[in-house]
């Protein structure tokens, strides 16, 4: 309804001021209608603090995926199959909010490696990186790598 | 690069909103929930963000080409461009002889410099004393005038005279590195991108809108960097071609257009699964081929 009102106002204005302004108003209304479905979520922080019950959580996941027949040294269970790797690592990433990066995926060979990775805390980026990730005006570009 | 983050204060809360977004984006496959016991799930974390959506049938790509026994494959997440969140859609095995070779920086340098120089033709040319107009007559007699002796007014000593050792004519800097060096350069570049967390694999290039702003926001949200190089082998969907046409920092190239200079110039590399298969097949063939008895542009029975 608001969109229809806006379009009528734009049509009136277009009739007064010419064709170009009319097209601009129409584009604005179209963009606004598409925005709610594809709004960009706010930037997330890279900080990661390992939870205290990490070992229990990991053991529960491994048990759920491997089955009840879990050896006493569950930390040495090899993660060979792609399906097992995907489910374990994707579940942990979704719950803890910290994904294993591509460069370290091949190093996750046993559950112990996964435990070590998720036990290391990740400090938030420096002030410069925060500034880079924050909302900047569109004509400002900062290159901090020099 | 457009750095505006579209923040309208809309946050997706609850599983319904997340599932609606992913369903409207056209994601196929049954959506499954995690199978952990409820007591161990962090309830506080669930209240802040929507519950995780993990596929029950993820895309698991095995390497079709045989891997040597002494090496293990490297892996990468398979992501999707249909939504902002980089929830992985699957896991892909990558051949170690393409994506985990020795990081030879000297090969990268050689190939990058070759790419820059082999097309160069410098058109600079200056006239020598023989080509400059005039200067055939001796300006004054040899002895008696009191001035220095000269034979021509266009000698290099004179103002307006010819240049002695200047650039002579169009010069070509063409040279070809051996094919295996160029292939190795591509392999080293792909390895470098993967090991520096700059490589992302995507199942296909389908976008929900042809809006450039969506793609720019997605690249910024996923922290891909300032410039993105997207490579695809199949015909590209219309949405992504229109979205990339409006952006200067994101480039879309076909599979044959992948080269070391572009990979070094762009910060992030995005490959589709078909592109990965194509690259592995083409690049690994050179490790097992016989030497060329005739040029490769003529037909071979086993040319990939």
Coordinates of C-alpha atoms in Angstrom, one line a residue:
Chain A
X1 CA 0.0 0.0 0.0
X2 CA 2.8 2.3 0.8
X3 CA 4.5 1.2 -2.4
X4 CA 1.4 2.1 -4.3
X5 CA 1.2 5.5 -2.7
X6 CA 4.8 6.2 -3.5
X7 CA 4.3 5.1 -7.1
X8 CA 1.4 7.5 -7.4
X9 CA 3.4 10.3 -6.0
X10 CA 6.3 9.5 -8.3
X11 CA 4.0 9.4 -11.3
X12 CA 2.6 12.8 -10.4
X13 CA 6.1 14.2 -10.0
X14 CA 7.2 12.6 -13.2
X15 CA 4.4 14.2 -15.1
X16 CA 5.5 17.6 -13.7
X17 CA 9.3 17.3 -14.0
X18 CA 9.9 14.9 -16.8
X19 CA 10.6 11.3 -17.6
X20 CA 14.0 10.8 -15.9
X21 CA 12.8 11.6 -12.3
X22 CA 9.9 9.2 -12.8
X23 CA 12.3 6.3 -13.6
X24 CA 14.5 7.0 -10.6
X25 CA 11.5 6.9 -8.2
X26 CA 10.3 3.6 -9.8
X27 CA 13.8 2.1 -9.3
X28 CA 13.9 3.2 -5.7
X29 CA 10.5 1.5 -5.0
X30 CA 11.6 -1.7 -6.7
X31 CA 14.9 -1.8 -4.7
X32 CA 13.0 -1.2 -1.4
X33 CA 10.6 -4.0 -2.2
X34 CA 13.5 -6.4 -2.8
X35 CA 15.5 -5.4 0.3
X36 CA 13.6 -7.0 3.2
X37 CA 14.2 -10.5 1.8
X38 CA 17.9 -10.0 1.1
X39 CA 19.0 -7.6 3.8
X40 CA 22.7 -8.0 4.6
X41 CA 23.2 -9.3 8.1
X42 CA 25.5 -7.3 10.4
X43 CA 29.2 -8.2 10.2
X44 CA 30.2 -10.8 12.6
X45 CA 33.2 -10.8 14.9
X46 CA 36.0 -13.3 14.5
X47 CA 36.5 -13.7 18.2
X48 CA 36.2 -17.2 19.4
X49 CA 36.4 -18.3 23.0
X50 CA 36.4 -22.1 23.5
X51 CA 33.5 -23.3 25.8
X52 CA 34.3 -25.1 29.0
X53 CA 32.5 -28.3 28.1
X54 CA 34.2 -28.6 24.8
X55 CA 35.5 -32.1 25.4
X56 CA 32.1 -33.4 26.4
X57 CA 30.4 -31.7 23.4
X58 CA 32.9 -33.2 21.0
X59 CA 32.6 -36.6 22.5
X60 CA 28.8 -36.5 22.3
X61 CA 29.0 -35.5 18.6
X62 CA 31.5 -38.3 17.8
X63 CA 29.4 -40.8 19.6
X64 CA 26.2 -39.7 17.8
X65 CA 27.9 -40.1 14.4
X66 CA 30.1 -43.1 14.9
X67 CA 27.6 -45.1 16.9
X68 CA 27.5 -46.7 20.4
X69 CA 30.7 -48.7 19.6
X70 CA 33.1 -46.1 20.6
X71 CA 36.6 -47.0 21.9
X72 CA 37.9 -45.7 25.2
X73 CA 40.4 -43.6 23.4
X74 CA 37.7 -41.8 21.4
X75 CA 40.1 -39.0 20.6
X76 CA 42.0 -41.2 18.2
X77 CA 39.0 -42.1 16.0
X78 CA 40.1 -41.4 12.5
X79 CA 38.0 -39.1 10.4
X80 CA 38.5 -40.7 7.0
X81 CA 35.1 -40.7 5.4
X82 CA 33.9 -37.5 3.9
X83 CA 30.4 -37.8 5.2
X84 CA 31.6 -38.3 8.8
X85 CA 34.0 -35.3 8.5
X86 CA 31.3 -33.1 7.0
X87 CA 28.7 -33.8 9.7
X88 CA 31.1 -33.5 12.6
X89 CA 32.8 -30.3 11.4
X90 CA 29.6 -28.7 10.1
X91 CA 27.7 -29.3 13.4
X92 CA 30.6 -28.0 15.5
X93 CA 30.9 -24.9 13.2
X94 CA 27.2 -24.2 13.4
X95 CA 27.1 -24.6 17.2
X96 CA 30.3 -22.8 18.2
X97 CA 30.2 -20.2 15.4
X98 CA 33.8 -21.0 14.4
X99 CA 34.5 -22.9 11.1
X100 CA 37.7 -24.8 10.3
X101 CA 39.3 -22.8 7.5
X102 CA 40.0 -24.6 4.2
X103 CA 43.8 -24.5 4.8
X104 CA 43.5 -26.6 8.0
X105 CA 40.8 -29.0 6.9
X106 CA 43.3 -31.6 5.7
X107 CA 45.1 -31.4 9.1
X108 CA 42.0 -32.7 10.9
X109 CA 42.8 -36.4 10.8
X110 CA 41.5 -37.5 14.2
X111 CA 39.1 -36.2 16.8
X112 CA 42.2 -35.0 18.8
X113 CA 43.1 -32.6 16.0
X114 CA 39.6 -31.2 16.0
X115 CA 39.7 -30.8 19.8
X116 CA 43.1 -29.0 19.6
X117 CA 41.7 -26.6 16.9
X118 CA 38.6 -25.7 18.9
X119 CA 40.6 -25.3 22.1
X120 CA 42.7 -22.5 20.7
X121 CA 41.0 -19.1 21.3
X122 CA 40.9 -16.6 18.4
X123 CA 41.5 -13.0 19.4
X124 CA 39.4 -10.4 17.8
X125 CA 41.0 -8.5 15.0
X126 CA 43.0 -5.4 15.7
X127 CA 41.4 -2.0 15.7
X128 CA 42.4 -1.5 12.1
X129 CA 40.6 -4.6 11.0
X130 CA 37.6 -3.6 13.1
X131 CA 37.6 -0.3 11.3
X132 CA 37.8 -2.0 7.9
X133 CA 34.8 -4.3 8.8
X134 CA 32.7 -1.5 10.2
X135 CA 30.3 0.5 8.2
X136 CA 32.3 3.0 6.2
X137 CA 31.2 5.6 3.7
X138 CA 31.2 4.2 0.2
X139 CA 33.9 6.5 -1.1
X140 CA 36.4 5.6 1.7
X141 CA 38.7 2.7 1.2
X142 CA 41.5 1.9 3.6
X143 CA 44.4 -0.3 2.7
X144 CA 46.2 -1.4 5.9
X145 CA 48.5 -4.0 4.5
X146 CA 51.3 -1.6 3.8
Chain B
X1 CA 35.0 -1.6 -4.0
X2 CA 31.6 -0.7 -2.6
X3 CA 31.9 -0.9 1.2
X4 CA 28.3 -0.1 2.2
X5 CA 26.8 -2.6 4.6
X6 CA 23.1 -2.6 4.2
X7 CA 21.9 -2.7 7.8
X8 CA 18.3 -2.1 8.1
X9 CA 18.0 -3.5 11.5
X10 CA 16.3 -6.7 10.2
X11 CA 17.7 -9.7 12.0
X12 CA 16.6 -13.2 11.2
X13 CA 15.4 -14.8 14.4
X14 CA 14.1 -18.3 14.7
X15 CA 14.4 -21.3 12.5
X16 CA 11.3 -20.4 10.5
X17 CA 12.9 -17.2 9.1
X18 CA 16.1 -19.0 8.3
X19 CA 14.4 -21.9 6.6
X20 CA 12.1 -19.5 4.7
X21 CA 15.2 -17.6 3.4
X22 CA 17.0 -20.7 2.3
X23 CA 13.8 -22.2 0.8
X24 CA 13.0 -19.1 -1.1
X25 CA 16.6 -19.1 -2.5
X26 CA 15.9 -22.4 -4.2
X27 CA 18.0 -24.7 -2.1
X28 CA 17.2 -28.3 -2.8
X29 CA 17.6 -31.3 -0.6
X30 CA 16.0 -32.2 2.7
X31 CA 17.0 -30.0 5.6
X32 CA 18.0 -32.0 8.6
X33 CA 18.6 -31.0 12.2
X34 CA 21.6 -31.8 14.3
X35 CA 21.5 -35.0 16.3
X36 CA 23.1 -33.9 19.6
X37 CA 21.4 -34.4 22.9
X38 CA 19.5 -31.4 23.9
X39 CA 21.2 -31.1 27.3
X40 CA 24.6 -30.4 25.8
X41 CA 23.5 -27.7 23.3
X42 CA 24.2 -24.2 24.3
X43 CA 20.8 -22.7 24.9
X44 CA 22.1 -19.2 25.3
X45 CA 23.8 -19.3 21.9
X46 CA 20.6 -20.6 20.3
X47 CA 18.6 -17.6 21.6
X48 CA 21.0 -15.2 19.8
X49 CA 21.2 -16.8 16.4
X50 CA 18.9 -19.1 14.4
X51 CA 19.4 -22.9 14.9
X52 CA 22.0 -24.5 12.6
X53 CA 20.8 -25.9 9.3
X54 CA 22.9 -28.9 8.3
X55 CA 22.0 -30.9 5.2
X56 CA 21.4 -34.6 5.6
X57 CA 22.6 -35.2 2.0
X58 CA 25.5 -32.9 1.6
X59 CA 27.6 -32.6 -1.5
X60 CA 30.6 -34.8 -1.0
X61 CA 33.0 -34.7 -3.9
X62 CA 35.6 -37.5 -4.2
X63 CA 38.5 -37.0 -6.4
X64 CA 37.9 -39.0 -9.7
X65 CA 41.7 -39.1 -10.6
X66 CA 43.7 -41.6 -8.6
X67 CA 45.8 -40.1 -5.8
X68 CA 49.3 -41.5 -5.2
X69 CA 49.5 -43.9 -2.2
X70 CA 51.9 -41.8 -0.3
X71 CA 49.8 -38.6 -0.4
X72 CA 46.5 -37.7 1.2
X73 CA 44.0 -35.4 -0.4
X74 CA 43.3 -31.9 0.8
X75 CA 39.8 -30.7 1.4
X76 CA 37.7 -27.6 1.1
X77 CA 34.2 -26.6 2.1
X78 CA 31.6 -26.4 -0.7
X79 CA 29.6 -23.2 -0.2
X80 CA 26.6 -21.6 -1.8
X81 CA 26.0 -18.2 -3.2
X82 CA 22.2 -18.3 -2.7
X83 CA 22.3 -16.7 0.8
X84 CA 24.5 -14.4 2.7
X85 CA 25.5 -17.0 5.3
X86 CA 28.5 -19.2 4.4
X87 CA 27.0 -22.4 5.8
X88 CA 28.8 -25.1 4.0
X89 CA 26.7 -27.2 1.6
X90 CA 29.3 -30.0 1.4
X91 CA 32.9 -31.1 1.5
X92 CA 35.2 -31.6 -1.6
X93 CA 38.3 -33.7 -1.9
X94 CA 41.0 -32.0 -3.9
X95 CA 43.9 -33.7 -5.6
X96 CA 47.2 -33.0 -3.7
X97 CA 49.3 -32.8 -6.9
X98 CA 47.3 -29.8 -7.9
X99 CA 46.3 -28.2 -4.7
X100 CA 49.1 -29.2 -2.4
X101 CA 52.3 -28.9 -4.4
X102 CA 55.6 -27.4 -3.1
X103 CA 55.1 -23.6 -2.8
X104 CA 57.6 -22.5 -5.5
X105 CA 57.6 -18.7 -5.3
X106 CA 60.3 -18.6 -8.0
X107 CA 58.0 -20.4 -10.5
X108 CA 55.2 -18.0 -9.6
X109 CA 57.5 -15.1 -10.3
X110 CA 58.8 -16.6 -13.6
X111 CA 55.3 -17.3 -14.9
X112 CA 53.9 -13.9 -13.8
X113 CA 56.8 -12.0 -15.5
X114 CA 56.4 -14.1 -18.6
X115 CA 52.7 -13.3 -18.8
X116 CA 53.5 -9.7 -18.6
X117 CA 56.3 -9.6 -21.1
X118 CA 55.7 -12.1 -23.8
X119 CA 53.0 -10.0 -25.4
X120 CA 55.0 -6.9 -25.3
X121 CA 56.1 -5.2 -28.4
X122 CA 57.9 -1.9 -27.8
X123 CA 57.4 0.5 -30.7
X124 CA 60.1 3.0 -29.7
X125 CA 62.4 4.0 -32.5
X126 CA 64.8 7.0 -32.8
X127 CA 66.8 8.1 -35.8
X128 CA 70.5 7.6 -36.1
X129 CA 72.8 10.1 -37.6
X130 CA 72.2 8.5 -41.0
X131 CA 68.5 8.8 -40.8
X132 CA 68.2 12.4 -39.5
X133 CA 67.3 14.8 -42.4
X134 CA 70.3 16.7 -43.7
X135 CA 74.0 16.5 -42.6
X136 CA 75.6 15.3 -45.8
X137 CA 77.9 18.3 -46.2
X138 CA 80.9 19.3 -44.2
X139 CA 79.8 22.5 -42.3
X140 CA 83.1 24.4 -42.6
X141 CA 86.6 23.6 -43.9
X142 CA 88.9 21.4 -41.8
X143 CA 91.6 23.9 -41.0
X144 CA 91.7 27.7 -40.6
X145 CA 88.3 28.7 -39.3
X146 CA 89.3 28.5 -35.6
X147 CA 86.3 26.2 -34.8
X148 CA 86.3 22.5 -33.9
X149 CA 86.5 20.2 -36.8
X150 CA 83.2 18.5 -37.8
X151 CA 82.0 16.4 -40.7
X152 CA 78.3 16.7 -40.5
X153 CA 75.7 18.8 -38.6
X154 CA 73.8 15.6 -37.6
X155 CA 76.5 13.8 -35.7
X156 CA 75.6 12.8 -32.1
X157 CA 77.7 15.6 -30.7
X158 CA 75.4 18.2 -32.3
X159 CA 72.1 19.5 -31.1
X160 CA 69.5 18.0 -33.4
X161 CA 71.8 15.2 -34.3
X162 CA 71.1 11.5 -34.3
X163 CA 71.0 9.2 -31.2
X164 CA 73.8 6.7 -31.0
X165 CA 72.4 3.6 -29.2
X166 CA 68.8 4.4 -28.9
X167 CA 65.8 2.0 -29.3
X168 CA 65.8 0.7 -32.8
X169 CA 62.4 -0.2 -34.3
X170 CA 59.7 -2.4 -33.0
X171 CA 61.2 -4.8 -30.5
X172 CA 59.5 -8.0 -29.6
X173 CA 60.0 -9.5 -26.1
X174 CA 58.3 -12.7 -27.0
X175 CA 59.6 -15.9 -25.4
X176 CA 57.8 -19.1 -24.3
X177 CA 58.4 -20.9 -21.1
X178 CA 58.2 -24.7 -21.2
X179 CA 54.6 -25.9 -21.0
X180 CA 55.3 -27.9 -17.8
X181 CA 56.7 -24.7 -16.1
X182 CA 53.5 -22.9 -17.0
X183 CA 51.4 -25.7 -15.8
X184 CA 53.4 -25.9 -12.6
X185 CA 52.8 -22.2 -12.1
X186 CA 49.1 -22.7 -12.2
X187 CA 49.4 -25.6 -9.7
X188 CA 51.5 -23.5 -7.3
X189 CA 49.1 -20.6 -7.6
X190 CA 46.1 -22.8 -6.7
X191 CA 48.0 -24.3 -3.8
X192 CA 48.9 -20.8 -2.5
X193 CA 45.3 -19.7 -2.7
X194 CA 44.1 -22.7 -0.8
X195 CA 46.8 -22.6 1.9
X196 CA 46.3 -18.9 2.5
X197 CA 42.5 -19.3 3.0
X198 CA 41.8 -17.4 -0.2
X199 CA 40.2 -20.3 -2.1
X200 CA 36.4 -21.0 -1.9
X201 CA 34.5 -23.7 -3.7
X202 CA 30.9 -23.2 -4.7
X203 CA 28.5 -25.7 -6.0
X204 CA 27.2 -23.5 -8.7
X205 CA 26.9 -19.8 -9.5
X206 CA 23.2 -19.2 -8.9
X207 CA 22.3 -16.0 -7.3
X208 CA 18.8 -15.0 -6.0
X209 CA 19.0 -11.5 -7.6
X210 CA 20.9 -9.9 -10.4
X211 CA 21.7 -7.1 -8.0
X212 CA 25.4 -6.1 -7.8
X213 CA 24.9 -4.8 -4.3
X214 CA 23.9 -8.3 -3.1
X215 CA 27.1 -9.8 -4.4
X216 CA 29.3 -7.0 -3.0
X217 CA 27.6 -7.4 0.4
X218 CA 28.1 -11.1 0.3
X219 CA 31.8 -10.8 -0.4
X220 CA 32.1 -8.3 2.4
X221 CA 30.1 -10.3 4.9
X222 CA 32.1 -13.5 4.2
X223 CA 35.4 -11.4 4.4
X224 CA 36.5 -12.5 1.0
X225 CA 38.7 -9.5 0.5
X226 CA 39.0 -6.5 -1.9
X227 CA 38.9 -8.4 -5.1
X228 CA 37.3 -11.7 -6.1
X229 CA 38.0 -13.9 -9.2
X230 CA 35.1 -16.3 -10.0
X231 CA 35.9 -19.1 -12.5
X232 CA 33.3 -21.3 -14.1
X233 CA 33.4 -23.8 -16.9
X234 CA 29.8 -24.1 -17.8
X235 CA 27.5 -21.4 -19.2
X236 CA 27.1 -18.8 -16.5
X237 CA 23.6 -17.9 -15.3
X238 CA 22.2 -14.5 -16.2
X239 CA 22.0 -13.3 -12.6
X240 CA 25.6 -13.5 -11.9
X241 CA 26.7 -12.0 -15.3
X242 CA 24.5 -9.0 -14.6
X243 CA 25.6 -8.7 -11.0
X244 CA 29.3 -8.8 -11.9
X245 CA 28.9 -6.4 -14.8
X246 CA 28.2 -3.6 -12.3
X247 CA 31.2 -4.3 -10.1
X248 CA 34.8 -3.5 -10.7
X249 CA 36.3 -5.6 -8.0
X250 CA 34.7 -8.9 -8.9
X251 CA 35.6 -10.6 -12.1
X252 CA 34.0 -13.6 -13.8
X253 CA 36.2 -15.6 -16.2
X254 CA 35.7 -18.9 -18.0
X255 CA 37.8 -21.9 -17.1
X256 CA 40.4 -21.4 -19.8
X257 CA 40.9 -17.9 -18.7
X258 CA 42.5 -18.8 -15.4
X259 CA 46.1 -17.6 -15.2
X260 CA 48.7 -16.9 -12.6
X261 CA 48.6 -13.1 -12.9
X262 CA 44.9 -12.9 -12.4
X263 CA 45.1 -15.2 -9.4
X264 CA 47.8 -13.0 -7.8
X265 CA 46.0 -9.8 -8.7
X266 CA 42.7 -10.9 -7.1
X267 CA 42.6 -11.6 -3.4
X268 CA 40.1 -14.4 -3.4
X269 CA 39.5 -17.2 -5.9
X270 CA 36.1 -18.8 -6.2
X271 CA 35.8 -22.1 -8.2
X272 CA 32.8 -24.2 -9.0
X273 CA 32.9 -28.0 -8.6
X274 CA 32.9 -28.4 -12.4
X275 CA 35.9 -26.1 -12.6
X276 CA 37.8 -28.1 -10.0
X277 CA 37.2 -31.3 -12.0
X278 CA 38.2 -29.5 -15.2
X279 CA 41.4 -28.1 -13.7
X280 CA 42.5 -31.4 -12.1
X281 CA 42.0 -33.3 -15.4
X282 CA 43.9 -30.8 -17.5
X283 CA 46.7 -30.1 -15.1
X284 CA 47.4 -33.6 -14.0
X285 CA 47.6 -34.9 -17.6
X286 CA 50.9 -33.2 -18.0
X287 CA 52.5 -35.3 -15.2
X288 CA 51.8 -38.5 -17.1
X289 CA 52.0 -37.5 -20.8
X290 CA 54.7 -38.4 -23.3
X291 CA 56.8 -35.7 -24.8
X292 CA 55.0 -34.0 -27.8
X293 CA 56.2 -35.4 -31.1
X294 CA 54.0 -32.9 -32.9
X295 CA 52.2 -29.7 -31.7
X296 CA 49.3 -30.2 -29.3
X297 CA 47.0 -28.2 -31.6
X298 CA 46.9 -31.2 -33.9
X299 CA 44.8 -34.1 -32.7
X300 CA 46.0 -36.5 -30.0
X301 CA 44.0 -39.5 -28.9
X302 CA 44.4 -38.9 -25.2
X303 CA 44.4 -35.1 -25.0
X304 CA 42.0 -34.1 -22.3

